[in-house]
Amino acid sequence: MKIFGAIMLLAICLLSVACTDSVANGTNQEMKPPITEHVVHAKDADVKEGNMTDNTMNWLGGLAPEDALAYMKEHHKEGLVIVEVNTDYWKLKNGFRGAMHIPHDEMEKRYGEIPFGKPVILHCGGGIVSVDAYKVLQEKRKDIPQLSYIAGAPLVVPYNEWLAETEK
């Protein structure tokens, strides 16, 4: 029995170190695709007809905060939808300008509020709970042509400053 307990403690410690390391770095290297990968966009007719398949979607997975910022700037003109998925208690006081707020624990019920056929990026405060919302949208929203989340602390201020500059 002592050996089993020791093995379980070792396994928990190893998992804890792996998770802490990826959170501290703000990225999850295994899940982060290069931002320059080939993007397959869904055709408007497919989206309207509901003929979406996994082959017409581009699930980008977790993007490092710097890569997410570049992605957001690049796709802003395409109607990028930014969704904060923190619960009400953890909601950012000064989040991304124009972002929607759908808590991750409400995504199963509220995913239909996200605009149809637009690229979507999810974020929370540190890239943890956005993974849960990402998985829900992968399953429920086949019309989203590009889906990603910020795997780390979002760069809110640089994006909001950039957005203010582009609107001048």
mmCIF file of C-alpha atoms in Angstrom:
data_model
loop_
_atom_site.group_PDB
_atom_site.id
_atom_site.type_symbol
_atom_site.label_atom_id
_atom_site.label_comp_id
_atom_site.label_asym_id
_atom_site.label_seq_id
_atom_site.Cartn_x
_atom_site.Cartn_y
_atom_site.Cartn_z
ATOM 1 C CA MET A 1 0.000 0.000 0.000
ATOM 2 C CA LYS A 2 2.865 2.391 0.774
ATOM 3 C CA ILE A 3 4.386 1.746 -2.652
ATOM 4 C CA PHE A 4 1.096 2.548 -4.381
ATOM 5 C CA GLY A 5 0.815 5.795 -2.399
ATOM 6 C CA ALA A 6 4.381 6.752 -3.288
ATOM 7 C CA ILE A 7 3.758 6.074 -6.989
ATOM 8 C CA MET A 8 0.564 8.171 -6.939
ATOM 9 C CA LEU A 9 2.356 11.046 -5.187
ATOM 10 C CA LEU A 10 5.165 10.922 -7.760
ATOM 11 C CA ALA A 11 2.657 10.950 -10.647
ATOM 12 C CA ILE A 12 0.813 13.947 -9.184
ATOM 13 C CA CYS A 13 4.086 15.829 -8.688
ATOM 14 C CA LEU A 14 5.170 15.167 -12.276
ATOM 15 C CA LEU A 15 1.815 16.334 -13.659
ATOM 16 C CA SER A 16 1.918 19.416 -11.458
ATOM 17 C CA VAL A 17 5.401 20.366 -12.650
ATOM 18 C CA ALA A 18 4.431 19.876 -16.312
ATOM 19 C CA CYS A 19 1.276 22.008 -15.950
ATOM 20 C CA THR A 20 3.015 24.705 -13.910
ATOM 21 C CA ASP A 21 5.847 24.938 -16.428
ATOM 22 C CA SER A 22 3.514 25.404 -19.407
ATOM 23 C CA VAL A 23 1.422 27.996 -17.530
ATOM 24 C CA ALA A 24 4.499 29.890 -16.290
ATOM 25 C CA ASN A 25 5.832 30.090 -19.832
ATOM 26 C CA GLY A 26 2.437 31.259 -21.114
ATOM 27 C CA THR A 27 2.382 28.583 -23.780
ATOM 28 C CA ASN A 28 1.675 24.959 -24.266
ATOM 29 C CA GLN A 29 4.308 23.991 -26.801
ATOM 30 C CA GLU A 30 2.583 20.771 -27.812
ATOM 31 C CA MET A 31 -0.674 22.559 -28.659
ATOM 32 C CA LYS A 32 0.709 25.724 -30.235
ATOM 33 C CA PRO A 33 0.636 25.599 -34.041
ATOM 34 C CA PRO A 34 2.763 27.973 -36.081
ATOM 35 C CA ILE A 35 0.786 31.076 -36.961
ATOM 36 C CA THR A 36 1.995 30.802 -40.558
ATOM 37 C CA GLU A 37 0.374 27.422 -41.206
ATOM 38 C CA HIS A 38 -1.824 27.044 -44.292
ATOM 39 C CA VAL A 39 -5.358 28.159 -43.507
ATOM 40 C CA VAL A 40 -8.332 26.437 -45.108
ATOM 41 C CA HIS A 41 -11.320 28.752 -45.039
ATOM 42 C CA ALA A 42 -14.861 27.529 -45.250
ATOM 43 C CA LYS A 43 -16.844 28.592 -48.299
ATOM 44 C CA ASP A 44 -19.779 30.902 -47.564
ATOM 45 C CA ALA A 45 -22.194 28.484 -49.249
ATOM 46 C CA ASP A 46 -21.007 25.633 -47.032
ATOM 47 C CA VAL A 47 -21.438 27.755 -43.927
ATOM 48 C CA LYS A 48 -24.952 28.873 -44.884
ATOM 49 C CA GLU A 49 -26.018 25.358 -45.837
ATOM 50 C CA GLY A 50 -24.528 23.806 -42.697
ATOM 51 C CA ASN A 51 -22.198 21.596 -44.739
ATOM 52 C CA MET A 52 -19.241 22.191 -42.466
ATOM 53 C CA THR A 53 -16.838 19.341 -41.801
ATOM 54 C CA ASP A 54 -13.648 19.116 -39.804
ATOM 55 C CA ASN A 55 -11.790 19.473 -43.137
ATOM 56 C CA THR A 56 -13.249 22.945 -43.795
ATOM 57 C CA MET A 57 -12.396 24.247 -40.336
ATOM 58 C CA ASN A 58 -9.086 25.499 -39.100
ATOM 59 C CA TRP A 59 -8.707 24.700 -35.426
ATOM 60 C CA LEU A 60 -5.620 26.614 -34.451
ATOM 61 C CA GLY A 61 -5.531 25.443 -30.837
ATOM 62 C CA GLY A 62 -3.654 27.453 -28.247
ATOM 63 C CA LEU A 63 -1.635 30.436 -29.410
ATOM 64 C CA ALA A 64 1.095 32.025 -27.296
ATOM 65 C CA PRO A 65 0.060 35.544 -26.242
ATOM 66 C CA GLU A 66 2.429 37.199 -28.745
ATOM 67 C CA ASP A 67 1.214 34.981 -31.585
ATOM 68 C CA ALA A 68 -2.388 35.596 -30.545
ATOM 69 C CA LEU A 69 -1.809 39.350 -30.666
ATOM 70 C CA ALA A 70 -0.410 39.082 -34.202
ATOM 71 C CA TYR A 71 -3.315 36.821 -35.209
ATOM 72 C CA MET A 72 -5.866 39.247 -33.765
ATOM 73 C CA LYS A 73 -4.362 42.183 -35.652
ATOM 74 C CA GLU A 74 -4.228 40.142 -38.869
ATOM 75 C CA HIS A 75 -7.856 38.955 -38.657
ATOM 76 C CA HIS A 76 -9.478 42.051 -37.156
ATOM 77 C CA LYS A 77 -10.850 43.183 -40.540
ATOM 78 C CA GLU A 78 -12.470 39.762 -41.074
ATOM 79 C CA GLY A 79 -14.768 40.379 -38.119
ATOM 80 C CA LEU A 80 -12.717 38.470 -35.556
ATOM 81 C CA VAL A 81 -14.835 37.616 -32.522
ATOM 82 C CA ILE A 82 -13.005 37.812 -29.200
ATOM 83 C CA VAL A 83 -14.706 35.956 -26.369
ATOM 84 C CA GLU A 84 -13.674 36.230 -22.738
ATOM 85 C CA VAL A 85 -14.558 32.982 -20.979
ATOM 86 C CA ASN A 86 -13.754 33.868 -17.369
ATOM 87 C CA THR A 87 -16.559 33.405 -14.868
ATOM 88 C CA ASP A 88 -18.190 36.612 -13.656
ATOM 89 C CA TYR A 89 -16.040 36.592 -10.517
ATOM 90 C CA TRP A 90 -12.784 36.464 -12.539
ATOM 91 C CA LYS A 91 -13.885 38.691 -15.436
ATOM 92 C CA LEU A 92 -11.180 41.146 -16.456
ATOM 93 C CA LYS A 93 -11.902 44.724 -15.374
ATOM 94 C CA ASN A 94 -10.269 46.131 -18.495
ATOM 95 C CA GLY A 95 -10.553 43.480 -21.180
ATOM 96 C CA PHE A 96 -10.295 43.533 -24.946
ATOM 97 C CA ARG A 97 -12.382 46.296 -26.467
ATOM 98 C CA GLY A 98 -15.462 44.862 -28.151
ATOM 99 C CA ALA A 99 -15.057 41.370 -26.690
ATOM 100 C CA MET A 100 -18.029 39.206 -25.827
ATOM 101 C CA HIS A 101 -18.278 37.620 -22.396
ATOM 102 C CA ILE A 102 -19.519 34.034 -22.172
ATOM 103 C CA PRO A 103 -18.214 32.230 -19.080
ATOM 104 C CA HIS A 104 -16.659 28.854 -19.870
ATOM 105 C CA ASP A 105 -19.122 27.108 -17.576
ATOM 106 C CA GLU A 106 -22.023 28.578 -19.598
ATOM 107 C CA MET A 107 -20.614 27.861 -23.070
ATOM 108 C CA GLU A 108 -22.664 24.640 -23.476
ATOM 109 C CA LYS A 109 -25.850 26.732 -23.215
ATOM 110 C CA ARG A 110 -24.744 30.019 -24.794
ATOM 111 C CA TYR A 111 -22.521 29.026 -27.741
ATOM 112 C CA GLY A 112 -25.264 30.184 -30.129
ATOM 113 C CA GLU A 113 -24.619 33.819 -29.120
ATOM 114 C CA ILE A 114 -21.309 33.825 -31.007
ATOM 115 C CA PRO A 115 -21.760 35.376 -34.470
ATOM 116 C CA PHE A 116 -22.115 32.980 -37.367
ATOM 117 C CA GLY A 117 -19.199 32.184 -39.728
ATOM 118 C CA LYS A 118 -16.561 34.452 -38.137
ATOM 119 C CA PRO A 119 -13.083 33.593 -36.831
ATOM 120 C CA VAL A 120 -13.144 33.254 -33.029
ATOM 121 C CA ILE A 121 -10.437 33.579 -30.395
ATOM 122 C CA LEU A 122 -11.139 32.723 -26.771
ATOM 123 C CA HIS A 123 -9.305 33.976 -23.725
ATOM 124 C CA CYS A 124 -9.334 33.931 -19.969
ATOM 125 C CA GLY A 125 -6.773 35.356 -17.569
ATOM 126 C CA GLY A 126 -4.090 32.727 -18.027
ATOM 127 C CA GLY A 127 -5.065 30.260 -20.749
ATOM 128 C CA ILE A 128 -6.543 27.646 -18.422
ATOM 129 C CA VAL A 129 -10.347 27.654 -18.662
ATOM 130 C CA SER A 130 -10.392 28.804 -22.281
ATOM 131 C CA VAL A 131 -9.458 25.216 -23.227
ATOM 132 C CA ASP A 132 -12.830 24.011 -21.880
ATOM 133 C CA ALA A 133 -14.738 26.564 -23.963
ATOM 134 C CA TYR A 134 -12.583 25.716 -27.001
ATOM 135 C CA LYS A 135 -13.567 22.047 -26.754
ATOM 136 C CA VAL A 136 -17.260 22.937 -26.546
ATOM 137 C CA LEU A 137 -17.041 25.107 -29.659
ATOM 138 C CA GLN A 138 -15.124 22.437 -31.578
ATOM 139 C CA GLU A 139 -18.051 20.128 -30.990
ATOM 140 C CA LYS A 140 -20.991 22.538 -31.273
ATOM 141 C CA ARG A 141 -19.971 25.217 -33.798
ATOM 142 C CA LYS A 142 -18.851 23.745 -37.106
ATOM 143 C CA ASP A 143 -19.511 27.112 -38.791
ATOM 144 C CA ILE A 144 -16.508 28.809 -37.151
ATOM 145 C CA PRO A 145 -13.882 28.996 -39.913
ATOM 146 C CA GLN A 146 -10.971 29.567 -37.503
ATOM 147 C CA LEU A 147 -11.033 28.778 -33.802
ATOM 148 C CA SER A 148 -8.261 29.419 -31.307
ATOM 149 C CA TYR A 149 -7.567 30.452 -27.748
ATOM 150 C CA ILE A 150 -4.834 32.414 -26.015
ATOM 151 C CA ALA A 151 -2.594 29.965 -24.150
ATOM 152 C CA GLY A 152 -1.379 32.378 -21.497
ATOM 153 C CA ALA A 153 -2.089 35.849 -20.168
ATOM 154 C CA PRO A 154 -3.756 37.894 -22.933
ATOM 155 C CA LEU A 155 -1.993 41.030 -24.178
ATOM 156 C CA VAL A 156 -5.005 43.274 -23.700
ATOM 157 C CA VAL A 157 -3.307 46.681 -23.492
ATOM 158 C CA PRO A 158 -1.172 46.317 -26.662
ATOM 159 C CA TYR A 159 -4.211 45.152 -28.650
ATOM 160 C CA ASN A 160 -6.479 47.916 -27.369
ATOM 161 C CA GLU A 161 -3.788 50.527 -28.118
ATOM 162 C CA TRP A 162 -3.317 49.107 -31.631
ATOM 163 C CA LEU A 163 -7.083 49.113 -32.180
ATOM 164 C CA ALA A 164 -7.363 52.748 -31.066
ATOM 165 C CA GLU A 165 -4.569 53.686 -33.493
ATOM 166 C CA THR A 166 -6.234 51.926 -36.432
ATOM 167 C CA GLU A 167 -9.498 53.750 -35.782
ATOM 168 C CA LYS A 168 -7.926 57.217 -36.025
#
